[in-house]
Short mmCIF file of C-alpha atoms in Angstrom, two decimals:
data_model
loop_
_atom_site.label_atom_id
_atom_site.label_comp_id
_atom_site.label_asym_id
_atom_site.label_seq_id
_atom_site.Cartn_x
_atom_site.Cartn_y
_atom_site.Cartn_z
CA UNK A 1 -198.47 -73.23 -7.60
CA UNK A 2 -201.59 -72.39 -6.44
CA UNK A 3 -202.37 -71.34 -2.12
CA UNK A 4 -202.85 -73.94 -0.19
CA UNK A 5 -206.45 -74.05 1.42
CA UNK A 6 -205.91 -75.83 4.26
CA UNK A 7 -208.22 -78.43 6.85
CA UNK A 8 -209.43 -76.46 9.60
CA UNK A 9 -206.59 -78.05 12.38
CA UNK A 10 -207.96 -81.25 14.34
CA UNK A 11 -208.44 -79.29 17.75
CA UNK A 12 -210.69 -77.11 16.04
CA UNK A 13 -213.10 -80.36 14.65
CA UNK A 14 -213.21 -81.28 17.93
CA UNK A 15 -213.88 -78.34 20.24
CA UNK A 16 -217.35 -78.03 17.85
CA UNK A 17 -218.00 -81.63 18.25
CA UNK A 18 -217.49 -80.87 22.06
CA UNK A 19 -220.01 -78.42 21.89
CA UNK A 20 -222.59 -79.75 19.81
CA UNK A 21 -222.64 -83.23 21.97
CA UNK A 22 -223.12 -81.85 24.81
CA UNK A 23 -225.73 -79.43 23.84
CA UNK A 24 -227.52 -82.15 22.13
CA UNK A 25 -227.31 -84.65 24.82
CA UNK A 26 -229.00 -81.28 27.09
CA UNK A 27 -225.83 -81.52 29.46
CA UNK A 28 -223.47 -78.88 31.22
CA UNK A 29 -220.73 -78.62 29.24
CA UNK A 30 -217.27 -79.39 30.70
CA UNK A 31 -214.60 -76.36 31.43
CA UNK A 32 -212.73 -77.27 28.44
CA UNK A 33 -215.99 -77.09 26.09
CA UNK A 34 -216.75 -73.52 27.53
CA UNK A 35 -213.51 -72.06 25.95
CA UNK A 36 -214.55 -69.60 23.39
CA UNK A 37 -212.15 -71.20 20.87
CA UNK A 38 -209.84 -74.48 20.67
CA UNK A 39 -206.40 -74.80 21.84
CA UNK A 40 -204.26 -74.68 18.70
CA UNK A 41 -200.56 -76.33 19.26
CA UNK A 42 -198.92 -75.57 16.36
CA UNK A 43 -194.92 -76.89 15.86
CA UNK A 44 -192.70 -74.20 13.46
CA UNK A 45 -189.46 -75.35 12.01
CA UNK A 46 -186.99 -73.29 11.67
CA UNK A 47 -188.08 -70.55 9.06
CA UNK A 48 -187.29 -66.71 8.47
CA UNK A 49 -188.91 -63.32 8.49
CA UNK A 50 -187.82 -60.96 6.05
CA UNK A 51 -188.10 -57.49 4.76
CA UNK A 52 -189.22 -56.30 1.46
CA UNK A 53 -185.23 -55.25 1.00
CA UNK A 54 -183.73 -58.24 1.78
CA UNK A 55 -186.24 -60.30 0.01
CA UNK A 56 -185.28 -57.95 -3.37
CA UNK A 57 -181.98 -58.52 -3.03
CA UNK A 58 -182.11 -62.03 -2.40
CA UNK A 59 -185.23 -62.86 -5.17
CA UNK A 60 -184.98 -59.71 -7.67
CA UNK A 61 -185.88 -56.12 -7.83
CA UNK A 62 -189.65 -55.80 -6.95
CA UNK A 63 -190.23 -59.28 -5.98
CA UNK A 64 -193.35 -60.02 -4.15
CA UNK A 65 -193.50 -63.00 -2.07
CA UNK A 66 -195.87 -65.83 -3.09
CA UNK A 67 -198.17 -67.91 -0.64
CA UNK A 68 -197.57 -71.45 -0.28
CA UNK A 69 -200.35 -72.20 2.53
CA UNK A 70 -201.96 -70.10 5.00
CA UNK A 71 -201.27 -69.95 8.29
CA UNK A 72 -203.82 -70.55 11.43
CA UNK A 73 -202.88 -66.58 12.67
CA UNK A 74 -204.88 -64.25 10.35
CA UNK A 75 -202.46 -63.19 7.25
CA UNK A 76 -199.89 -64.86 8.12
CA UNK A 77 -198.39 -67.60 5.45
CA UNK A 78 -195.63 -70.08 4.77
CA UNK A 79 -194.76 -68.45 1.22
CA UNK A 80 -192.94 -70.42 -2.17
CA UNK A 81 -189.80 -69.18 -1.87
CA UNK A 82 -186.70 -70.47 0.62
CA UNK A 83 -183.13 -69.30 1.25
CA UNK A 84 -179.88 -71.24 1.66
CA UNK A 85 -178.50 -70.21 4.94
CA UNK A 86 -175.05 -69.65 5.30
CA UNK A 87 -173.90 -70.41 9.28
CA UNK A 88 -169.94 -69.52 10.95
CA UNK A 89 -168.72 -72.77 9.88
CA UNK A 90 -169.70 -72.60 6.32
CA UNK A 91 -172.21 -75.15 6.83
CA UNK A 92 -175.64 -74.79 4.98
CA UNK A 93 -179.45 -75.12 5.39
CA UNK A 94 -181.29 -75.20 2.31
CA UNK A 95 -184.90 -74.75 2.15
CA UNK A 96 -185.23 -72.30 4.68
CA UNK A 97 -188.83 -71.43 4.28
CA UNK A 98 -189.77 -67.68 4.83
CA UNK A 99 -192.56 -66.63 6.41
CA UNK A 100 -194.73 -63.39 4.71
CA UNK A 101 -195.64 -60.86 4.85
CA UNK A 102 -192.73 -58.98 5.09
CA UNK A 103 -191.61 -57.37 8.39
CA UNK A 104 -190.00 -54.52 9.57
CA UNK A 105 -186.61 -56.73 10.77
CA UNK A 106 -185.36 -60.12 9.79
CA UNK A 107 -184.71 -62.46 11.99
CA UNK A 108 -184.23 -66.59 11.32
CA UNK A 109 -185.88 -68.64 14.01
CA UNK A 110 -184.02 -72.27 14.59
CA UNK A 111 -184.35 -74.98 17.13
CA UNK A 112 -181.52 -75.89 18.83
CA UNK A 113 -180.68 -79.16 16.87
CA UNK A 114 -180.42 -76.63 13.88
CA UNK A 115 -177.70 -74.44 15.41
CA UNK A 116 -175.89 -77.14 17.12
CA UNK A 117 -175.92 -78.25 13.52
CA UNK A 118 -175.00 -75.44 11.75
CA UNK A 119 -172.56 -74.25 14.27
CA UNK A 120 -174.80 -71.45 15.97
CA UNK A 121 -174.78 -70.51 19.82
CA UNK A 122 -178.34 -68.58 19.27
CA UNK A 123 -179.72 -66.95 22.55
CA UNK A 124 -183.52 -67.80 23.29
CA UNK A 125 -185.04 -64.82 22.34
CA UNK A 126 -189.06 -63.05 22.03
CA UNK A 127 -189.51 -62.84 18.42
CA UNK A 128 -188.95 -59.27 17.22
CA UNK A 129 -186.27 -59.05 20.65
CA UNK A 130 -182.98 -59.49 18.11
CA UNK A 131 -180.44 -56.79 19.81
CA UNK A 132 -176.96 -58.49 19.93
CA UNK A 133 -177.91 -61.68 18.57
CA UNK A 134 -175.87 -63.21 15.83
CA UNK A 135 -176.09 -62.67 12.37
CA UNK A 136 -175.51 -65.15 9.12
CA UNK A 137 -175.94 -65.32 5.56
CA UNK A 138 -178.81 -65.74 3.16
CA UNK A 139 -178.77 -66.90 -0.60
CA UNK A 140 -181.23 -66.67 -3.21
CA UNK A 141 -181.77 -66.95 -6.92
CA UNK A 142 -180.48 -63.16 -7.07
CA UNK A 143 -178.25 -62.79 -4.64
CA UNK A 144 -176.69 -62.89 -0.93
CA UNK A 145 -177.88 -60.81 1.82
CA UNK A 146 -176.40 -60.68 4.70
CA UNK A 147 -178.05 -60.12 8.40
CA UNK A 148 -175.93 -58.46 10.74
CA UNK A 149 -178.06 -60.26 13.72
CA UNK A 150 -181.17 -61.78 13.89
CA UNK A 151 -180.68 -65.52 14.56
CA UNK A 152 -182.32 -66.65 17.53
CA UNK A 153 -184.36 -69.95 19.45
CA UNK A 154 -187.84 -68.31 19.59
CA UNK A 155 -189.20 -68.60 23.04
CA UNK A 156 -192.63 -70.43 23.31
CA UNK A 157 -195.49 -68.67 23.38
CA UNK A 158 -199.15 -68.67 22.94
CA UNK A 159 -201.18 -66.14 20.97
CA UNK A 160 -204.67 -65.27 21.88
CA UNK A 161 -207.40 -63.34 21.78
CA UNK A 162 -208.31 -60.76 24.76
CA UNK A 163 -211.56 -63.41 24.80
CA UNK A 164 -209.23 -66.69 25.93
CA UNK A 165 -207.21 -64.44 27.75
CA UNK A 166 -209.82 -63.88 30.16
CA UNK A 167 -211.22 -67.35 29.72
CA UNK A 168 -208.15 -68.37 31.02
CA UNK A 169 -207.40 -65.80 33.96
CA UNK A 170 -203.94 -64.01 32.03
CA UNK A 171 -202.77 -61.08 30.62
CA UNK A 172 -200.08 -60.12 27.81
CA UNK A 173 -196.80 -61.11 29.06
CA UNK A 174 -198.00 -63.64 31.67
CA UNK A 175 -196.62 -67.32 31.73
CA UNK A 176 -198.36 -70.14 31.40
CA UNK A 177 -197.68 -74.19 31.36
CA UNK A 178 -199.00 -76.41 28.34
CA UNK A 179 -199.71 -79.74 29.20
CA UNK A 180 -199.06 -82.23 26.53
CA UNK A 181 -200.20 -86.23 26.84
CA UNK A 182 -199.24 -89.64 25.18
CA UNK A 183 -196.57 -91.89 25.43
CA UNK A 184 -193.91 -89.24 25.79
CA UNK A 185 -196.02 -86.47 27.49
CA UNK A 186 -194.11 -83.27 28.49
CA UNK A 187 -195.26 -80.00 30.68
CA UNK A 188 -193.55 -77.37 29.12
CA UNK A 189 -193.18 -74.28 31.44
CA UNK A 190 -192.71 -70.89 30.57
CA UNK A 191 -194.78 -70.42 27.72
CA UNK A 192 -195.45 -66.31 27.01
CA UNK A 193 -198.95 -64.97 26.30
CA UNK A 194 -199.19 -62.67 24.01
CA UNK A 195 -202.65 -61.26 23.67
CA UNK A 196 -203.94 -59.11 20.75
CA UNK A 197 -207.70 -58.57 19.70
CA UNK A 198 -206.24 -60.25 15.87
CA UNK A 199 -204.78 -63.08 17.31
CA UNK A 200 -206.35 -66.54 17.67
CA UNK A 201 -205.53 -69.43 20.00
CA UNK A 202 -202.30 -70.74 18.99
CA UNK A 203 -199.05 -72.13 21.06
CA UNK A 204 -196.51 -72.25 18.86
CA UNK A 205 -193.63 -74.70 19.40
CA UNK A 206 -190.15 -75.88 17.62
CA UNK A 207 -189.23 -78.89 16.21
CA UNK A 208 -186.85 -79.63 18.86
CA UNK A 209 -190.13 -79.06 21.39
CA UNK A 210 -192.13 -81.12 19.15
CA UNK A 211 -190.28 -83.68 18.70
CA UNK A 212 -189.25 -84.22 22.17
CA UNK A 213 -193.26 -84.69 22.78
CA UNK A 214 -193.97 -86.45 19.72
CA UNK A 215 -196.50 -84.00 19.16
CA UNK A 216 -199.16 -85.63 16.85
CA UNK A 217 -202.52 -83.72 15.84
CA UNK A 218 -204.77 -86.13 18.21
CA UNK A 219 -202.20 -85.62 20.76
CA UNK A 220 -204.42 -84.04 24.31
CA UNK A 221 -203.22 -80.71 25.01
CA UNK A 222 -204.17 -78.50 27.90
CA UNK A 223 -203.02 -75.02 28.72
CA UNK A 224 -203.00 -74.06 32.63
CA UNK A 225 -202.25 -71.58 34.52
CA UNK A 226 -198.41 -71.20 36.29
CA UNK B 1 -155.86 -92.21 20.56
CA UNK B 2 -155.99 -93.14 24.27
CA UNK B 3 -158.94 -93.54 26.25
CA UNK B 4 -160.19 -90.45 27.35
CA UNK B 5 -160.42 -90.00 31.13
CA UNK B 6 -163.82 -87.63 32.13
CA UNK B 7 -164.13 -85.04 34.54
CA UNK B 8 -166.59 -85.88 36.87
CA UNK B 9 -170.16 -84.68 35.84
CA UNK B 10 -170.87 -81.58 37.59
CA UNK B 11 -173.92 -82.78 39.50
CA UNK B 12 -171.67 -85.31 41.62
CA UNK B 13 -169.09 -82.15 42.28
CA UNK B 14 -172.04 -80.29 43.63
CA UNK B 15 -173.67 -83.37 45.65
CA UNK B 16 -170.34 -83.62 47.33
CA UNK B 17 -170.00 -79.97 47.84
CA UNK B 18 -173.32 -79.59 49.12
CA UNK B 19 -173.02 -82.29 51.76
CA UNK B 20 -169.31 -80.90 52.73
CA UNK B 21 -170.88 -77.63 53.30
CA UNK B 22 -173.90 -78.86 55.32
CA UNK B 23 -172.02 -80.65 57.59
CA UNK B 24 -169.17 -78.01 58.39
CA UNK B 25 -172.04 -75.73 59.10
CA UNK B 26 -173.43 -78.29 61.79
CA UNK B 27 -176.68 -77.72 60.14
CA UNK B 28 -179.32 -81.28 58.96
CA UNK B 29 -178.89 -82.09 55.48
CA UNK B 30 -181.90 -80.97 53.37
CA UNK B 31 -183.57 -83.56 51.40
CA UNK B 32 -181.73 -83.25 48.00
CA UNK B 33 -178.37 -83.79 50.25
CA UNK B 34 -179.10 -86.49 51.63
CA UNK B 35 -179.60 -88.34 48.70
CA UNK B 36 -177.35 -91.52 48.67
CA UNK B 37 -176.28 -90.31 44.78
CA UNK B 38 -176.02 -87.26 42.65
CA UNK B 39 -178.28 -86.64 39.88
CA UNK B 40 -176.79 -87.15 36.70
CA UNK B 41 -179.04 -86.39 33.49
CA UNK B 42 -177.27 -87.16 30.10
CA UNK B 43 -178.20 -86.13 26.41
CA UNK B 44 -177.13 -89.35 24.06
CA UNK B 45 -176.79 -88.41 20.84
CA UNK B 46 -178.50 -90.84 18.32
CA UNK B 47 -175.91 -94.26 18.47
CA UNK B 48 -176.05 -97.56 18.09
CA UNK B 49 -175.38 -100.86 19.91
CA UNK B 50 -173.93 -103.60 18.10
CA UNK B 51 -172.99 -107.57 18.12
CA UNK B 52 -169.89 -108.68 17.53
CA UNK B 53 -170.49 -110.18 14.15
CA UNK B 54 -171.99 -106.73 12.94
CA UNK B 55 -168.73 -105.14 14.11
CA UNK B 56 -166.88 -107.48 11.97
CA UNK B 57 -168.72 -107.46 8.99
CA UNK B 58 -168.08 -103.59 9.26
CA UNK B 59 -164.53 -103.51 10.15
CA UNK B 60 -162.84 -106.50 9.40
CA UNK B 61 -162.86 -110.32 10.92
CA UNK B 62 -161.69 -110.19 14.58
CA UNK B 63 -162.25 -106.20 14.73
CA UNK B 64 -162.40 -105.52 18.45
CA UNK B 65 -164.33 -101.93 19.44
CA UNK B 66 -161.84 -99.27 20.82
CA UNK B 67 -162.48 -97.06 23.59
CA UNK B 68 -163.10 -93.36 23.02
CA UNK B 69 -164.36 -92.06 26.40
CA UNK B 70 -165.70 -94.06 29.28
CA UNK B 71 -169.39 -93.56 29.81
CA UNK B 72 -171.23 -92.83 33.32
CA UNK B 73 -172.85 -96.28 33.28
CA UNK B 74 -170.00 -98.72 34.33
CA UNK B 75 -168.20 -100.21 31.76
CA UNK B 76 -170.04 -98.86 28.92
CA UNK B 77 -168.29 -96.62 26.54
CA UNK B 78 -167.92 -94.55 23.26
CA UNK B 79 -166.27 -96.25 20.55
CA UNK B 80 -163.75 -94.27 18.64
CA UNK B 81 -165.70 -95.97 15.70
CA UNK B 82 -168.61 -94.79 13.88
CA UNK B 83 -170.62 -96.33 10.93
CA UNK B 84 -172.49 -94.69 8.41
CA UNK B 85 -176.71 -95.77 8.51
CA UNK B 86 -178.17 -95.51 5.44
CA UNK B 87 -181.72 -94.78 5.74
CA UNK B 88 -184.94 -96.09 3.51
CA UNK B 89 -184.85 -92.61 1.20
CA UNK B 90 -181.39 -93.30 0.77
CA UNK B 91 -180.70 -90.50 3.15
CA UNK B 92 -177.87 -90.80 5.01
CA UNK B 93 -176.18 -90.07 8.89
CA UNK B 94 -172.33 -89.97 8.52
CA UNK B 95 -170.25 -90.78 12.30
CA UNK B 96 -173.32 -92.64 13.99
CA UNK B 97 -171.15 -93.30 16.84
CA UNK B 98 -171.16 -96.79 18.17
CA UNK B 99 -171.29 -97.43 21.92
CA UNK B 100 -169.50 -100.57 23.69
CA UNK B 101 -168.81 -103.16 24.40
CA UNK B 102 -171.06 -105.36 22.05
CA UNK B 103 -174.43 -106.70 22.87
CA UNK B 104 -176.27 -110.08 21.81
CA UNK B 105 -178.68 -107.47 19.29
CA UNK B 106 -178.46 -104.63 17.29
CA UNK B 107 -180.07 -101.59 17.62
CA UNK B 108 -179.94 -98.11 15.97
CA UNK B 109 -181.42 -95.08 18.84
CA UNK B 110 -182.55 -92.04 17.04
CA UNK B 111 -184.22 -88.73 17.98
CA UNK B 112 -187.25 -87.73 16.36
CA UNK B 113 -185.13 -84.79 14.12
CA UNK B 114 -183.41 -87.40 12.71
CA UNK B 115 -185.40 -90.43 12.26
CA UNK B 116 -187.51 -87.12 10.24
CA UNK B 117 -184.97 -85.87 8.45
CA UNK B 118 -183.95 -89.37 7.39
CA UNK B 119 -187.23 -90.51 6.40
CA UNK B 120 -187.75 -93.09 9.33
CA UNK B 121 -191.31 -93.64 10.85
CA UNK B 122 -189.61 -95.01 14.40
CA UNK B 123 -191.40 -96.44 17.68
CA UNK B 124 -191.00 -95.12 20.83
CA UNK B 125 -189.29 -98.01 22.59
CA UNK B 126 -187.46 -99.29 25.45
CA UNK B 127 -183.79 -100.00 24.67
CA UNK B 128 -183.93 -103.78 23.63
CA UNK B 129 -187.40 -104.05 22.81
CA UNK B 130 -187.18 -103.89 19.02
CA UNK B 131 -189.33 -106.51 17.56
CA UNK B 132 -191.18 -105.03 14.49
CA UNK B 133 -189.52 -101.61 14.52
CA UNK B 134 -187.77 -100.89 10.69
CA UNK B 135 -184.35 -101.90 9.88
CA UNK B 136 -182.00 -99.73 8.07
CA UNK B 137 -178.42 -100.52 6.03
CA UNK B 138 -174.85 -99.90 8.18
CA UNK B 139 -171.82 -99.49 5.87
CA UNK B 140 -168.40 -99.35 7.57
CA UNK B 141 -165.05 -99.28 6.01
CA UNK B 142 -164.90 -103.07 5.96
CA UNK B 143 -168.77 -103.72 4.47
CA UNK B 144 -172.32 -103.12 4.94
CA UNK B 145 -174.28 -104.59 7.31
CA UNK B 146 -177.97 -104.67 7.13
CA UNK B 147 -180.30 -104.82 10.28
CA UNK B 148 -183.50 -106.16 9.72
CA UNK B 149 -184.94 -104.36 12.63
CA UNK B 150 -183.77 -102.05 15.79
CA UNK B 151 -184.12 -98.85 14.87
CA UNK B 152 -185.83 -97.06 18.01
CA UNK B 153 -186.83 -93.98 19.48
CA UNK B 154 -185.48 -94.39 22.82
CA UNK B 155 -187.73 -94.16 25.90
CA UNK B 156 -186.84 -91.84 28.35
CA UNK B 157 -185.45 -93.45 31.53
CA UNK B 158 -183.71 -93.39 34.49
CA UNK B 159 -180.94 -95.80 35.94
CA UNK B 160 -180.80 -96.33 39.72
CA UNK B 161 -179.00 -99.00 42.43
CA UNK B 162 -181.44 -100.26 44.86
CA UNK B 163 -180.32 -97.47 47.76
CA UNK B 164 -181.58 -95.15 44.96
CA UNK B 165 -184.71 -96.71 44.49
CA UNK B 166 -185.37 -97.33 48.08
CA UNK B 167 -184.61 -93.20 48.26
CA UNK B 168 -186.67 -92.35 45.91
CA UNK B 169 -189.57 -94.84 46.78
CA UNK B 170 -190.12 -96.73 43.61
CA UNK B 171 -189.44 -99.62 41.95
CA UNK B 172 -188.11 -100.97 38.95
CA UNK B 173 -190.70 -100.25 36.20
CA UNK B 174 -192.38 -97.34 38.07
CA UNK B 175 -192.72 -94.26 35.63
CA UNK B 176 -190.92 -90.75 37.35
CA UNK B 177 -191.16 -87.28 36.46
CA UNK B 178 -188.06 -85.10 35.93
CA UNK B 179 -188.45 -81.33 36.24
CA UNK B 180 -186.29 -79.40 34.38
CA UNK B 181 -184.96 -75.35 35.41
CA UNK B 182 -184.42 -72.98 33.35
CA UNK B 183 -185.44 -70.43 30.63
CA UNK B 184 -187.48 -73.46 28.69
CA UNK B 185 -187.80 -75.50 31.45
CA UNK B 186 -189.86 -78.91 30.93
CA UNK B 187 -191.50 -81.71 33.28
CA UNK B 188 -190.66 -84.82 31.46
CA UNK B 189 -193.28 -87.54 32.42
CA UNK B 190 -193.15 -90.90 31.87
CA UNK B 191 -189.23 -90.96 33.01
CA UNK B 192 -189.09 -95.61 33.15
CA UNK B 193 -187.26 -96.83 36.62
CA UNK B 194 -185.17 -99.41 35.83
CA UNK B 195 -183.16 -100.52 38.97
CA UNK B 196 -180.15 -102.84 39.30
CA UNK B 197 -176.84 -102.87 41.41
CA UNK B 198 -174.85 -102.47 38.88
CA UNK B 199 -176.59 -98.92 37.97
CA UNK B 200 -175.49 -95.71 38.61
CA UNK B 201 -177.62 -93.01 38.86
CA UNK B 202 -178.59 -91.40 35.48
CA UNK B 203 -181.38 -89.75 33.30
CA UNK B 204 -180.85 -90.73 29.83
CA UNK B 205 -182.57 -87.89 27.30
CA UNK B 206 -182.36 -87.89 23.38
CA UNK B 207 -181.63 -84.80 21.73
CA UNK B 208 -184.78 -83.63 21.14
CA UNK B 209 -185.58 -83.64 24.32
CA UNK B 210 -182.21 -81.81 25.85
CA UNK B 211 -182.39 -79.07 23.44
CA UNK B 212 -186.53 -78.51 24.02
CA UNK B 213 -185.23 -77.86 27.85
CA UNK B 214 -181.92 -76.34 26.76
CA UNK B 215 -180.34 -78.68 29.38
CA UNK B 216 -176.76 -77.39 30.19
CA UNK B 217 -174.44 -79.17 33.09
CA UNK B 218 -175.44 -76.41 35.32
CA UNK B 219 -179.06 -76.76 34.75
CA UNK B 220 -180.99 -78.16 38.02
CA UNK B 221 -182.91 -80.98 37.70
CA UNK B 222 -185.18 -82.97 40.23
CA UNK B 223 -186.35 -86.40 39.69
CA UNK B 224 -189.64 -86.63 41.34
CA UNK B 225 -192.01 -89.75 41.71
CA UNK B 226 -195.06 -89.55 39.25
#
């Protein structure tokens, strides 16, 4: 299978049509058209990160993960291969998509609905913040692999660039609300900036967050200050 | 099994508490405590409602619905039976729980997760209002049953009684907003008033929308007017 190239995301189209309206109708442009980039609201399900060990012994000696489809954060990508997850009660999640490139730690992000499922009481955690969390079981075509912790809710957060950050009036580790509209609108508080000069403009939500919103790419979303 | 008899929900120990308190201390009640009711939010798992004639066709002629556990509202309860629903990828939820006592219509309420993970495209609608919205096949240990409609995405609302209402300051059919604590706390918006005597105060969510907020009995909650 081929990489994915994918659609530039919806919010993206529009913040250029923004733009080039207003500048061609010769009028100030609105606060939300002066961003430097669109507001990217991105939903993950549940997925992993692994390291180049545990991906060997679960897909082969000197396996090399392959990329399914790019993700909107630079380098980042959903790749080809899953894992069957193995939870306390013996029950199973196939097709747990991992995320590359490999990482340093593994850790398997779920929503909620997955570990009530699966049996789980995972602690709401920072990704790469996986000290005393529970562990579980991978499969793969070569093998198991077992994490000894690493199972966690990933707190919501926004990535951005040190250019939104000041757009917006934050710094790294501030919290911010995200406004989302529509039939079910929800203001979700507590949402963690994390600021870095590769990121770009992303909130990243779980299914469970998603869902509860019935997040939808033409759904209006506006990030505010707490 | 016998009918299970519920603890109190922990929001009407603490109203009472909170009121026993203020008055031995001989100090005014603060708003919250001088509330007629407690605050009682709810999660309900994805159910369904059922006529008599579907309960039959499922169990057996003359089948009468058993009592599990009495629910909040008055008079309405868990079943002890469930059926399975049988969705249009021939996907499948095993123990969808039915909730009594029977009704003059059918209807199936899912979360988002599952009406996704079946293979459902569901409406958002209030409970009743099911005209148009996609059927699905019931098979119990008697027969199937198929519903030609009434599978929903619950709205999110609120019962009240009147005092509640008058409280409150809002009729039924206003929309509310209820804030959520916590570590992943949420404003839901767009909470529906509906208001009758026979109503006891109560936030029903789906499960999407308790695990986005990571609502726990000791979570507070405020119901605020939109």
């Amino acid at each position: 299978m081929a990489a994915g190239v994918s659609a530039p995301p919806r919010a993206v189209v529009e913040h250029l049509v923004r733009q080039a309206v207003y500048q061609r109708l010769g009028k100030p442009l609105p606060r939300i058209a002066q961003a430097p980039n669109p507001l990217v609201v991105n939903i993950s399900a549940r997925h992993c990160h692994l390291t180049q060990e545990a991906v060997e012994a679960l897909f082969g000696k000197g396996y090399q993960l392959r990329v399914l489809r790019w993700l909107y954060q630079e380098g980042q990508f959903a790749a080809q291969e899953t894992v069957t997850l193995i939870g306390p009660r013996s029950r199973v999640i196939s097709n747990l998509r991992i995320l590359g490139p490999c990482r340093s730690l593994n850790q398997v992000e779920l929503a909620y609905t997955d570990a009530i499922a699966l049996g789980f009481d995972v602690p709401l955690r920072l990704s790469g913040d996986i000290k005393g969390t529970p562990g579980c079981m991978l499969m793969g075509p070569a093998g198991f692999y077992e994490l000894k912790e690493g199972v966690i809710r990933a707190a919501r957060h926004v990535h951005m660039h040190p250019d939104d950050a000041a757009f917006y009036g934050v710094r790294n580790g501030d919290y911010m609300r995200l406004k989302v509209g529509g039939d079910c609108g929800v203001v979700f508080e507590k949402v963690l900036v994390r600021v870095d000069p590769a990121f770009r403009l992303e909130v990243h939500l779980d299914t469970d967050e998603g869902n509860a919103c019935n997040l939808q790419p033409h759904t209006p979303c506006e990030l505010v200050k707490a």
